[in-house]
PDB file of C-alpha atoms and ligand atoms in Angstrom:
ATOM      1  CA  MET M   9      28.436 158.739 127.111  1.00 87.00           C
ATOM      2  CA  ASN M  10      28.070 161.914 128.510  1.00 93.00           C
ATOM      3  CA  LEU M  11      28.620 160.736 131.748  1.00 95.00           C
ATOM      4  CA  LYS M  12      27.823 164.401 133.356  1.00 94.00           C
ATOM      5  CA  GLN M  13      24.638 164.281 132.132  1.00 97.00           C
ATOM      6  CA  TYR M  14      23.778 160.596 133.514  1.00 97.00           C
ATOM      7  CA  LEU M  15      25.454 161.333 136.973  1.00 97.00           C
ATOM      8  CA  ARG M  16      22.755 164.148 136.960  1.00 97.00           C
ATOM      9  CA  THR M  17      19.999 162.015 135.670  1.00 97.00           C
ATOM     10  CA  ARG M  18      20.492 159.662 138.022  1.00 98.00           C
ATOM     11  CA  GLN M  19      21.129 161.252 140.965  1.00 97.00           C
ATOM     12  CA  LYS M  20      17.557 162.912 140.531  1.00 97.00           C
ATOM     13  CA  GLU M  21      16.325 159.448 139.799  1.00 97.00           C
ATOM     14  CA  ILE M  22      17.549 158.596 143.800  1.00 98.00           C
ATOM     15  CA  ASP M  23      16.787 161.558 145.083  1.00 98.00           C
ATOM     16  CA  ARG M  24      13.122 161.508 143.806  1.00 98.00           C
ATOM     17  CA  ALA M  25      12.987 157.764 144.756  1.00 98.00           C
ATOM     18  CA  LEU M  26      14.408 158.465 148.409  1.00 98.00           C
ATOM     19  CA  ASP M  27      11.865 161.386 148.884  1.00 98.00           C
ATOM     20  CA  ARG M  28       9.057 158.772 148.206  1.00 98.00           C
ATOM     21  CA  TYR M  29      10.724 156.552 151.042  1.00 98.00           C
ATOM     22  CA  LEU M  30      11.362 159.019 154.064  1.00 98.00           C
ATOM     23  CA  PRO M  31       8.526 159.724 156.029  1.00 98.00           C
ATOM     24  CA  LYS M  32       8.133 163.776 155.618  1.00 98.00           C
ATOM     25  CA  ALA M  33       9.798 166.384 157.537  1.00 98.00           C
ATOM     26  CA  ASN M  34       6.707 166.955 159.765  1.00 98.00           C
ATOM     27  CA  THR M  35       5.956 163.664 160.737  1.00 98.00           C
ATOM     28  CA  LYS M  36       6.274 162.796 164.107  1.00 98.00           C
ATOM     29  CA  PRO M  37       9.107 162.643 165.955  1.00 98.00           C
ATOM     30  CA  ALA M  38       9.858 165.721 163.542  1.00 98.00           C
ATOM     31  CA  THR M  39      13.381 166.418 164.917  1.00 98.00           C
ATOM     32  CA  LEU M  40      14.277 162.848 163.664  1.00 98.00           C
ATOM     33  CA  HIS M  41      12.597 163.163 160.425  1.00 98.00           C
ATOM     34  CA  LYS M  42      14.133 166.328 160.303  1.00 98.00           C
ATOM     35  CA  ALA M  43      17.564 165.273 160.902  1.00 98.00           C
ATOM     36  CA  MET M  44      17.099 161.984 158.552  1.00 98.00           C
ATOM     37  CA  ARG M  45      16.421 164.162 155.425  1.00 98.00           C
ATOM     38  CA  TYR M  46      19.046 166.773 156.729  1.00 98.00           C
ATOM     39  CA  SER M  47      21.557 164.103 156.360  1.00 97.00           C
ATOM     40  CA  LEU M  48      20.138 162.477 153.577  1.00 98.00           C
ATOM     41  CA  PHE M  49      19.363 165.396 151.276  1.00 97.00           C
ATOM     42  CA  ALA M  50      22.741 167.293 151.743  1.00 94.00           C
ATOM     43  CA  GLY M  51      24.052 166.905 148.363  1.00 90.00           C
ATOM     44  CA  GLY M  52      25.947 163.259 148.064  1.00 92.00           C
ATOM     45  CA  LYS M  53      27.156 161.956 144.750  1.00 94.00           C
ATOM     46  CA  ARG M  54      24.936 158.886 145.180  1.00 97.00           C
ATOM     47  CA  LEU M  55      27.826 156.534 143.857  1.00 97.00           C
ATOM     48  CA  ARG M  56      26.396 153.546 145.506  1.00 98.00           C
ATOM     49  CA  PRO M  57      22.637 153.959 144.289  1.00 98.00           C
ATOM     50  CA  ILE M  58      24.244 154.933 140.950  1.00 98.00           C
ATOM     51  CA  LEU M  59      26.478 151.669 140.922  1.00 98.00           C
ATOM     52  CA  CYS M  60      23.688 149.598 142.135  1.00 98.00           C
ATOM     53  CA  LEU M  61      21.196 150.924 138.789  1.00 98.00           C
ATOM     54  CA  ALA M  62      24.620 150.253 136.114  1.00 98.00           C
ATOM     55  CA  ALA M  63      24.886 146.879 137.904  1.00 98.00           C
ATOM     56  CA  ALA M  64      21.598 145.746 136.949  1.00 98.00           C
ATOM     57  CA  GLU M  65      21.603 147.072 133.675  1.00 97.00           C
ATOM     58  CA  ALA M  66      24.620 145.157 132.627  1.00 98.00           C
ATOM     59  CA  CYS M  67      23.128 142.083 133.942  1.00 98.00           C
ATOM     60  CA  GLY M  68      20.115 142.589 131.504  1.00 97.00           C
ATOM     61  CA  GLY M  69      18.081 144.015 134.449  1.00 97.00           C
ATOM     62  CA  ASN M  70      16.330 147.515 134.901  1.00 95.00           C
ATOM     63  CA  ILE M  71      16.371 150.336 137.000  1.00 97.00           C
ATOM     64  CA  ASN M  72      12.770 149.735 138.186  1.00 97.00           C
ATOM     65  CA  GLY M  73      14.341 146.530 140.116  1.00 97.00           C
ATOM     66  CA  ALA M  74      17.213 147.986 141.587  1.00 98.00           C
ATOM     67  CA  ARG M  75      15.500 151.189 142.734  1.00 98.00           C
ATOM     68  CA  PRO M  76      14.779 150.219 146.109  1.00 98.00           C
ATOM     69  CA  LEU M  77      18.104 148.426 146.679  1.00 98.00           C
ATOM     70  CA  ALA M  78      19.659 151.356 145.393  1.00 98.00           C
ATOM     71  CA  CYS M  79      17.893 153.457 147.731  1.00 98.00           C
ATOM     72  CA  ALA M  80      18.588 151.075 151.014  1.00 98.00           C
ATOM     73  CA  VAL M  81      22.361 151.463 149.870  1.00 98.00           C
ATOM     74  CA  GLU M  82      22.251 154.995 150.373  1.00 98.00           C
ATOM     75  CA  CYS M  83      20.179 155.038 153.317  1.00 98.00           C
ATOM     76  CA  ILE M  84      22.475 152.619 155.291  1.00 98.00           C
ATOM     77  CA  HIS M  85      25.799 154.718 153.849  1.00 98.00           C
ATOM     78  CA  THR M  86      24.234 157.721 155.080  1.00 98.00           C
ATOM     79  CA  TYR M  87      23.656 156.772 158.589  1.00 98.00           C
ATOM     80  CA  SER M  88      27.543 155.369 158.297  1.00 98.00           C
ATOM     81  CA  LEU M  89      28.610 158.941 157.495  1.00 97.00           C
ATOM     82  CA  VAL M  90      26.380 160.438 160.290  1.00 98.00           C
ATOM     83  CA  HIS M  91      27.642 158.063 163.207  1.00 98.00           C
ATOM     84  CA  ASP M  92      31.347 158.683 161.889  1.00 96.00           C
ATOM     85  CA  ASP M  93      30.842 162.490 162.052  1.00 97.00           C
ATOM     86  CA  LEU M  94      30.154 162.075 165.995  1.00 97.00           C
ATOM     87  CA  PRO M  95      32.453 163.539 168.269  1.00 96.00           C
ATOM     88  CA  SER M  96      32.961 160.170 169.550  1.00 94.00           C
ATOM     89  CA  MET M  97      34.464 158.278 166.444  1.00 94.00           C
ATOM     90  CA  ASP M  98      36.029 161.116 164.157  1.00 90.00           C
ATOM     91  CA  ASN M  99      34.274 163.892 165.372  1.00 93.00           C
ATOM     92  CA  ASP M 100      34.070 166.111 161.963  1.00 91.00           C
ATOM     93  CA  ASP M 101      31.995 169.208 161.865  1.00 93.00           C
ATOM     94  CA  PHE M 102      31.497 169.376 158.000  1.00 90.00           C
ATOM     95  CA  ARG M 103      30.128 166.842 155.671  1.00 90.00           C
ATOM     96  CA  ARG M 104      28.465 166.799 152.341  1.00 85.00           C
ATOM     97  CA  GLY M 105      29.481 170.970 152.276  1.00 85.00           C
ATOM     98  CA  ARG M 106      27.538 171.546 155.508  1.00 93.00           C
ATOM     99  CA  PRO M 107      27.610 171.197 159.045  1.00 96.00           C
ATOM    100  CA  THR M 108      27.295 167.712 160.454  1.00 97.00           C
ATOM    101  CA  CYS M 109      24.202 166.406 161.663  1.00 98.00           C
ATOM    102  CA  HIS M 110      24.881 166.080 165.368  1.00 98.00           C
ATOM    103  CA  ARG M 111      26.306 170.102 164.734  1.00 97.00           C
ATOM    104  CA  VAL M 112      22.711 171.153 163.974  1.00 98.00           C
ATOM    105  CA  PHE M 113      20.648 168.701 165.957  1.00 98.00           C
ATOM    106  CA  GLY M 114      22.553 167.354 168.699  1.00 98.00           C
ATOM    107  CA  ASP M 115      24.464 163.933 169.122  1.00 98.00           C
ATOM    108  CA  GLY M 116      21.487 162.357 170.435  1.00 98.00           C
ATOM    109  CA  ILE M 117      19.075 163.076 167.754  1.00 98.00           C
ATOM    110  CA  ALA M 118      22.165 162.310 165.363  1.00 98.00           C
ATOM    111  CA  VAL M 119      22.284 158.771 166.511  1.00 98.00           C
ATOM    112  CA  LEU M 120      18.972 157.822 166.606  1.00 98.00           C
ATOM    113  CA  ALA M 121      18.643 159.542 162.894  1.00 98.00           C
ATOM    114  CA  GLY M 122      21.603 156.818 161.839  1.00 98.00           C
ATOM    115  CA  ASP M 123      19.870 154.368 163.588  1.00 98.00           C
ATOM    116  CA  ALA M 124      16.448 154.781 161.548  1.00 98.00           C
ATOM    117  CA  LEU M 125      18.274 155.388 158.736  1.00 98.00           C
ATOM    118  CA  LEU M 126      19.892 151.904 158.679  1.00 98.00           C
ATOM    119  CA  THR M 127      16.290 150.317 159.975  1.00 98.00           C
ATOM    120  CA  LEU M 128      14.709 151.788 157.064  1.00 98.00           C
ATOM    121  CA  ALA M 129      16.868 150.241 154.703  1.00 98.00           C
ATOM    122  CA  PHE M 130      15.946 147.044 155.856  1.00 98.00           C
ATOM    123  CA  GLU M 131      12.054 148.060 155.469  1.00 98.00           C
ATOM    124  CA  ILE M 132      12.979 149.112 151.830  1.00 98.00           C
ATOM    125  CA  VAL M 133      14.590 146.138 150.980  1.00 98.00           C
ATOM    126  CA  SER M 134      11.510 144.259 152.072  1.00 98.00           C
ATOM    127  CA  THR M 135       9.426 146.207 149.622  1.00 96.00           C
ATOM    128  CA  ALA M 136      12.117 145.067 146.347  1.00 97.00           C
ATOM    129  CA  LYS M 137      10.169 142.764 143.793  1.00 96.00           C
ATOM    130  CA  PRO M 138      12.372 139.410 143.945  1.00 96.00           C
ATOM    131  CA  ALA M 139      14.120 137.769 141.133  1.00 97.00           C
ATOM    132  CA  PRO M 140      13.765 134.325 140.451  1.00 98.00           C
ATOM    133  CA  ARG M 141      17.120 133.399 141.916  1.00 98.00           C
ATOM    134  CA  TYR M 142      16.781 136.047 144.580  1.00 98.00           C
ATOM    135  CA  GLY M 143      14.314 136.388 146.767  1.00 98.00           C
ATOM    136  CA  ILE M 144      13.664 138.705 149.694  1.00 98.00           C
ATOM    137  CA  PRO M 145      15.509 136.860 152.589  1.00 98.00           C
ATOM    138  CA  ILE M 146      18.619 136.924 150.668  1.00 98.00           C
ATOM    139  CA  LEU M 147      18.598 140.575 149.713  1.00 98.00           C
ATOM    140  CA  LEU M 148      18.350 140.876 153.292  1.00 98.00           C
ATOM    141  CA  ARG M 149      20.859 138.767 154.137  1.00 98.00           C
ATOM    142  CA  GLU M 150      23.070 140.511 151.545  1.00 98.00           C
ATOM    143  CA  ILE M 151      22.916 143.833 152.835  1.00 98.00           C
ATOM    144  CA  ALA M 152      22.462 142.911 156.477  1.00 98.00           C
ATOM    145  CA  VAL M 153      26.338 141.331 156.043  1.00 98.00           C
ATOM    146  CA  ALA M 154      27.441 143.927 154.189  1.00 98.00           C
ATOM    147  CA  ALA M 155      26.812 146.553 156.903  1.00 98.00           C
ATOM    148  CA  GLY M 156      27.523 144.165 159.953  1.00 98.00           C
ATOM    149  CA  SER M 157      30.092 143.254 162.495  1.00 98.00           C
ATOM    150  CA  GLN M 158      32.082 141.706 160.064  1.00 98.00           C
ATOM    151  CA  ARG M 159      32.480 143.862 157.094  1.00 98.00           C
ATOM    152  CA  LEU M 160      31.237 147.757 157.771  1.00 98.00           C
ATOM    153  CA  ILE M 161      31.200 147.843 161.545  1.00 98.00           C
ATOM    154  CA  ALA M 162      34.329 145.718 161.475  1.00 98.00           C
ATOM    155  CA  GLY M 163      36.513 148.028 159.239  1.00 97.00           C
ATOM    156  CA  GLN M 164      34.939 150.921 161.414  1.00 96.00           C
ATOM    157  CA  VAL M 165      36.579 149.279 164.697  1.00 97.00           C
ATOM    158  CA  ALA M 166      39.909 148.316 162.638  1.00 96.00           C
ATOM    159  CA  ASP M 167      40.144 152.142 161.633  1.00 92.00           C
ATOM    160  CA  LEU M 168      39.328 153.476 165.334  1.00 93.00           C
ATOM    161  CA  GLU M 169      41.711 151.171 166.699  1.00 93.00           C
ATOM    162  CA  ALA M 170      44.406 152.239 164.118  1.00 91.00           C
ATOM    163  CA  GLU M 171      44.239 155.689 165.044  1.00 87.00           C
ATOM    164  CA  GLY M 172      47.861 156.990 165.935  1.00 86.00           C
ATOM    165  CA  LYS M 173      49.468 153.763 165.630  1.00 89.00           C
ATOM    166  CA  ARG M 174      51.900 152.457 162.924  1.00 88.00           C
ATOM    167  CA  VAL M 175      49.919 150.079 160.886  1.00 89.00           C
ATOM    168  CA  LYS M 176      51.145 147.554 158.491  1.00 91.00           C
ATOM    169  CA  ARG M 177      49.695 147.196 154.909  1.00 91.00           C
ATOM    170  CA  ASP M 178      47.731 143.607 155.557  1.00 93.00           C
ATOM    171  CA  GLN M 179      45.641 145.969 158.368  1.00 94.00           C
ATOM    172  CA  LEU M 180      45.606 148.646 155.995  1.00 92.00           C
ATOM    173  CA  LEU M 181      43.928 146.306 153.385  1.00 95.00           C
ATOM    174  CA  PHE M 182      41.386 145.200 156.011  1.00 97.00           C
ATOM    175  CA  ILE M 183      40.200 148.489 156.729  1.00 96.00           C
ATOM    176  CA  HIS M 184      39.538 149.234 153.140  1.00 95.00           C
ATOM    177  CA  GLN M 185      37.835 146.069 152.402  1.00 97.00           C
ATOM    178  CA  ASN M 186      35.432 146.438 155.132  1.00 98.00           C
ATOM    179  CA  LYS M 187      34.920 150.049 155.781  1.00 95.00           C
ATOM    180  CA  THR M 188      34.765 151.160 152.004  1.00 96.00           C
ATOM    181  CA  ALA M 189      34.247 148.217 149.872  1.00 97.00           C
ATOM    182  CA  ALA M 190      31.930 146.148 151.115  1.00 98.00           C
ATOM    183  CA  MET M 191      28.720 148.341 150.769  1.00 98.00           C
ATOM    184  CA  LEU M 192      30.581 149.132 147.232  1.00 98.00           C
ATOM    185  CA  LYS M 193      30.522 145.679 146.370  1.00 98.00           C
ATOM    186  CA  SER M 194      27.176 144.916 147.800  1.00 98.00           C
ATOM    187  CA  SER M 195      25.823 147.997 146.168  1.00 98.00           C
ATOM    188  CA  VAL M 196      26.640 146.370 142.377  1.00 98.00           C
ATOM    189  CA  ARG M 197      25.871 142.774 143.859  1.00 98.00           C
ATOM    190  CA  LEU M 198      22.158 143.775 144.730  1.00 98.00           C
ATOM    191  CA  GLY M 199      21.865 145.259 140.968  1.00 98.00           C
ATOM    192  CA  ALA M 200      23.014 142.081 139.677  1.00 98.00           C
ATOM    193  CA  MET M 201      20.464 140.459 141.782  1.00 98.00           C
ATOM    194  CA  SER M 202      17.484 142.449 140.915  1.00 98.00           C
ATOM    195  CA  ALA M 203      18.341 141.905 137.273  1.00 98.00           C
ATOM    196  CA  ASN M 204      18.664 137.785 138.121  1.00 98.00           C
ATOM    197  CA  ALA M 205      22.332 137.253 137.367  1.00 98.00           C
ATOM    198  CA  ASP M 206      23.698 133.965 137.040  1.00 98.00           C
ATOM    199  CA  ALA M 207      26.368 132.817 139.045  1.00 98.00           C
ATOM    200  CA  ARG M 208      28.949 134.163 136.446  1.00 98.00           C
ATOM    201  CA  LYS M 209      27.666 137.347 136.308  1.00 98.00           C
ATOM    202  CA  LEU M 210      27.074 137.926 139.947  1.00 98.00           C
ATOM    203  CA  SER M 211      30.876 136.449 140.550  1.00 98.00           C
ATOM    204  CA  ALA M 212      32.180 139.257 138.028  1.00 98.00           C
ATOM    205  CA  ILE M 213      30.423 141.650 139.280  1.00 98.00           C
ATOM    206  CA  THR M 214      31.409 140.981 142.921  1.00 98.00           C
ATOM    207  CA  HIS M 215      34.877 141.246 141.744  1.00 98.00           C
ATOM    208  CA  PHE M 216      34.253 144.449 139.906  1.00 98.00           C
ATOM    209  CA  GLY M 217      32.822 146.112 143.448  1.00 98.00           C
ATOM    210  CA  GLU M 218      35.693 144.951 145.414  1.00 97.00           C
ATOM    211  CA  ARG M 219      38.445 146.343 142.963  1.00 98.00           C
ATOM    212  CA  LEU M 220      36.364 149.021 142.417  1.00 98.00           C
ATOM    213  CA  GLY M 221      35.661 149.504 146.361  1.00 97.00           C
ATOM    214  CA  LEU M 222      39.264 149.310 146.936  1.00 97.00           C
ATOM    215  CA  ALA M 223      40.393 152.121 144.094  1.00 96.00           C
ATOM    216  CA  PHE M 224      37.800 153.991 145.567  1.00 95.00           C
ATOM    217  CA  GLN M 225      39.267 154.338 149.266  1.00 94.00           C
ATOM    218  CA  VAL M 226      42.699 154.962 147.888  1.00 95.00           C
ATOM    219  CA  ILE M 227      41.754 157.503 146.125  1.00 94.00           C
ATOM    220  CA  ASP M 228      39.628 158.934 148.711  1.00 91.00           C
ATOM    221  CA  ASP M 229      42.798 158.635 150.746  1.00 92.00           C
ATOM    222  CA  ILE M 230      44.737 160.756 147.997  1.00 93.00           C
ATOM    223  CA  LEU M 231      42.067 163.193 147.974  1.00 91.00           C
ATOM    224  CA  ASP M 232      42.520 163.849 151.759  1.00 87.00           C
ATOM    225  CA  VAL M 233      46.036 164.906 151.473  1.00 87.00           C
ATOM    226  CA  THR M 234      45.461 166.713 147.745  1.00 86.00           C
ATOM    227  CA  GLN M 235      42.609 168.581 147.695  1.00 79.00           C
ATOM    228  CA  SER M 236      40.840 171.432 149.802  1.00 74.00           C
ATOM    229  CA  THR M 237      37.628 171.165 152.351  1.00 72.00           C
ATOM    230  CA  GLU M 238      36.164 173.134 149.751  1.00 74.00           C
ATOM    231  CA  ILE M 239      36.115 171.066 146.884  1.00 73.00           C
ATOM    232  CA  LEU M 240      35.828 168.017 149.032  1.00 69.00           C
ATOM    233  CA  GLY M 241      33.044 168.906 151.086  1.00 71.00           C
ATOM    234  CA  LYS M 242      34.241 167.728 154.027  1.00 69.00           C
ATOM    235  CA  SER M 243      37.234 169.008 156.268  1.00 72.00           C
ATOM    236  CA  ALA M 244      40.892 167.833 154.200  1.00 71.00           C
ATOM    237  CA  GLY M 245      43.799 166.843 155.784  1.00 70.00           C
ATOM    238  CA  LYS M 246      41.815 165.231 158.588  1.00 73.00           C
ATOM    239  CA  ASP M 247      43.728 161.701 158.039  1.00 72.00           C
ATOM    240  CA  VAL M 248      47.126 162.946 158.735  1.00 72.00           C
ATOM    241  CA  ALA M 249      46.058 165.182 161.524  1.00 69.00           C
ATOM    242  CA  ALA M 250      44.087 162.522 162.951  1.00 70.00           C
ATOM    243  CA  LYS M 251      47.035 159.607 162.357  1.00 79.00           C
ATOM    244  CA  LYS M 252      44.923 157.800 160.720  1.00 80.00           C
ATOM    245  CA  ALA M 253      45.893 154.614 158.707  1.00 81.00           C
ATOM    246  CA  THR M 254      45.669 155.534 154.880  1.00 89.00           C
ATOM    247  CA  TYR M 255      47.584 154.533 151.525  1.00 92.00           C
ATOM    248  CA  PRO M 256      49.583 157.985 151.199  1.00 91.00           C
ATOM    249  CA  ALA M 257      50.755 157.453 154.909  1.00 88.00           C
ATOM    250  CA  VAL M 258      51.745 153.977 153.987  1.00 90.00           C
ATOM    251  CA  ILE M 259      52.816 153.631 151.046  1.00 91.00           C
ATOM    252  CA  GLY M 260      53.208 157.713 150.023  1.00 91.00           C
ATOM    253  CA  LEU M 261      51.331 159.335 147.790  1.00 92.00           C
ATOM    254  CA  ASP M 262      52.980 158.070 144.254  1.00 93.00           C
ATOM    255  CA  LYS M 263      52.909 154.555 144.831  1.00 94.00           C
ATOM    256  CA  SER M 264      49.037 154.985 146.110  1.00 94.00           C
ATOM    257  CA  ARG M 265      48.331 156.682 143.124  1.00 94.00           C
ATOM    258  CA  THR M 266      49.988 153.897 141.152  1.00 95.00           C
ATOM    259  CA  GLU M 267      47.496 151.643 143.381  1.00 95.00           C
ATOM    260  CA  ALA M 268      44.553 153.121 142.908  1.00 95.00           C
ATOM    261  CA  GLN M 269      45.411 152.910 138.604  1.00 95.00           C
ATOM    262  CA  ARG M 270      46.403 149.086 139.268  1.00 97.00           C
ATOM    263  CA  LEU M 271      42.754 148.715 141.014  1.00 97.00           C
ATOM    264  CA  THR M 272      40.585 150.742 138.680  1.00 97.00           C
ATOM    265  CA  ARG M 273      42.375 148.521 135.916  1.00 97.00           C
ATOM    266  CA  GLU M 274      41.144 145.244 137.363  1.00 98.00           C
ATOM    267  CA  ALA M 275      38.087 146.797 138.126  1.00 98.00           C
ATOM    268  CA  HIS M 276      37.660 146.784 134.571  1.00 98.00           C
ATOM    269  CA  ASP M 277      39.275 143.799 133.655  1.00 98.00           C
ATOM    270  CA  ALA M 278      36.661 142.035 135.819  1.00 98.00           C
ATOM    271  CA  LEU M 279      33.572 143.156 133.174  1.00 98.00           C
ATOM    272  CA  SER M 280      35.172 141.363 130.427  1.00 97.00           C
ATOM    273  CA  ILE M 281      32.570 138.843 130.319  1.00 97.00           C
ATOM    274  CA  PHE M 282      30.116 141.317 129.298  1.00 97.00           C
ATOM    275  CA  ARG M 283      29.591 141.792 125.780  1.00 91.00           C
ATOM    276  CA  GLY M 284      29.118 144.789 123.657  1.00 87.00           C
ATOM    277  CA  ASP M 285      27.462 148.136 125.458  1.00 93.00           C
ATOM    278  CA  GLN M 286      26.160 146.248 127.958  1.00 94.00           C
ATOM    279  CA  ALA M 287      28.866 147.118 131.028  1.00 97.00           C
ATOM    280  CA  LYS M 288      29.378 150.776 129.748  1.00 97.00           C
ATOM    281  CA  ALA M 289      27.984 152.287 132.277  1.00 97.00           C
ATOM    282  CA  LEU M 290      30.207 150.606 134.960  1.00 98.00           C
ATOM    283  CA  HIS M 291      33.391 151.385 132.792  1.00 97.00           C
ATOM    284  CA  ALA M 292      32.740 154.882 132.922  1.00 97.00           C
ATOM    285  CA  LEU M 293      32.129 154.950 136.065  1.00 97.00           C
ATOM    286  CA  ALA M 294      35.241 153.610 137.133  1.00 97.00           C
ATOM    287  CA  ASN M 295      36.709 155.801 135.038  1.00 95.00           C
ATOM    288  CA  HIS M 296      35.425 158.942 136.669  1.00 94.00           C
ATOM    289  CA  LEU M 297      36.050 157.433 140.020  1.00 90.00           C
ATOM    290  CA  LEU M 298      39.900 157.681 139.142  1.00 86.00           C
ATOM    291  CA  GLU M 299      39.804 160.908 137.144  1.00 84.00           C
ATOM    292  CA  ARG M 300      38.579 162.547 140.415  1.00 75.00           C
ATOM    293  CA  GLU M 301      42.404 162.294 141.572  1.00 56.00           C
ATOM    294  CA  TYR M 302      43.801 164.684 139.715  1.00 46.00           C
TER     295      TYR M 302
HETATM  296  C1  GRG V 415      30.020 154.570 161.848  1.00 79.21           C
HETATM  297  C2  GRG V 415      29.485 151.787 161.383  1.00 79.21           C
HETATM  298  C3  GRG V 415      30.337 153.171 160.617  1.00 79.21           C
HETATM  299  C4  GRG V 415      30.789 153.336 159.685  1.00 79.21           C
HETATM  300  C5  GRG V 415      31.412 154.495 159.368  1.00 79.21           C
HETATM  301  C6  GRG V 415      31.312 155.310 156.282  1.00 79.21           C
HETATM  302  C7  GRG V 415      32.635 154.835 157.084  1.00 79.21           C
HETATM  303  C8  GRG V 415      32.809 154.131 157.943  1.00 79.21           C
HETATM  304  C9  GRG V 415      33.251 156.641 157.668  1.00 79.21           C
HETATM  305  C10 GRG V 415      33.242 157.458 156.865  1.00 79.21           C
HETATM  306  C11 GRG V 415      34.847 157.939 156.610  1.00 79.21           C
HETATM  307  C12 GRG V 415      35.127 157.355 155.518  1.00 79.21           C
HETATM  308  C13 GRG V 415      36.281 158.089 154.553  1.00 79.21           C
HETATM  309  C14 GRG V 415      34.915 156.314 155.013  1.00 79.21           C
HETATM  310  C15 GRG V 415      35.216 155.542 153.729  1.00 79.21           C
HETATM  311  C16 GRG V 415      34.244 155.565 152.905  1.00 79.21           C
HETATM  312  C17 GRG V 415      33.876 156.863 151.851  1.00 79.21           C
HETATM  313  C18 GRG V 415      34.928 157.417 151.284  1.00 79.21           C
HETATM  314  C19 GRG V 415      32.627 157.723 152.021  1.00 79.21           C
HETATM  315  C20 GRG V 415      32.402 159.093 151.863  1.00 79.21           C
HETATM  316  O1  GRG V 415      31.481 158.301 150.315  1.00 79.21           O
HETATM  317  P1  GRG V 415      31.386 159.669 149.487  1.00 79.21           P
HETATM  318  O2  GRG V 415      32.397 160.435 148.628  1.00 79.21           O
HETATM  319  O3  GRG V 415      30.457 160.424 150.231  1.00 79.21           O
HETATM  320  O4  GRG V 415      30.690 158.554 148.333  1.00 79.21           O
HETATM  321  P2  GRG V 415      29.046 161.096 149.501  1.00 79.21           P
HETATM  322  O5  GRG V 415      28.991 162.246 150.622  1.00 79.21           O
HETATM  323  O6  GRG V 415      29.134 161.380 148.166  1.00 79.21           O
HETATM  324  O7  GRG V 415      27.772 159.951 149.703  1.00 79.21           O
END
């Protein structure tokens, strides 16, 4: 499969749908809607929504059913980036290749734009077409738990509290499982749910998402050390400067690479129940993430 072409087509698909879900930039309060759009359309890779659509297809569904869920996940992801960049959190000036939301709109509007993107995600999920096994309350709960105080936010709290401290490997795993892997896992689970996946398929997709989510963060940690700000589209070397808990800091660069390869292999293995080409795109996406490392 031509992955480059596939990614471009899917990114456009997601961008068009997000554009329809978002209030127009001149809708009152215009500053807020401009800020939401500024961050949402700043050139993100759309990895989570693309994974959501690919998981739906692997489970025999189609992208129409998964589209709203894919867009909701991207809104939550973007909210988390906007808030993470704030001076009171990671304090970053640069994201997705341009100045961060608060640098352009001020801290107050950036907080509110994040809040509004988070809330919009639930509104979008409420418009999804439920599958026989997965009604709207189940879909809402899935995304609420992944973004909530014991997953995404728990990971962010642990990350903040670990700054400047020596962390053990199990603490690092907790941060990565929650800050990063929880939303990635939920992205593929929601895709599977939109396809009315049975328990066996949902379990395989869940395992895939967990392993891939962890691999993604290990690779992100490595890239922070090995790549430039221009390539990353965000400030490089920040993890070391802020004494962040990262895999290279805790186990070194070589072992981090081995770990990313092991996790990616496990992600592929989790898909073994899918026959023929069903999970082709998920396999290709997992390889693509690992290749970013080199
Ligand atoms: C503020 C509740 C709250 C959480 C913030 C997302 C996050 C948690 C922190 C951002 C910093 C970070 C390293 C997060 C880990 C996840 C990650 C690598 C995000 C970047 O994802 P990409 O590479 O970004 O998919 P794009 O811009 O392409 O969408």
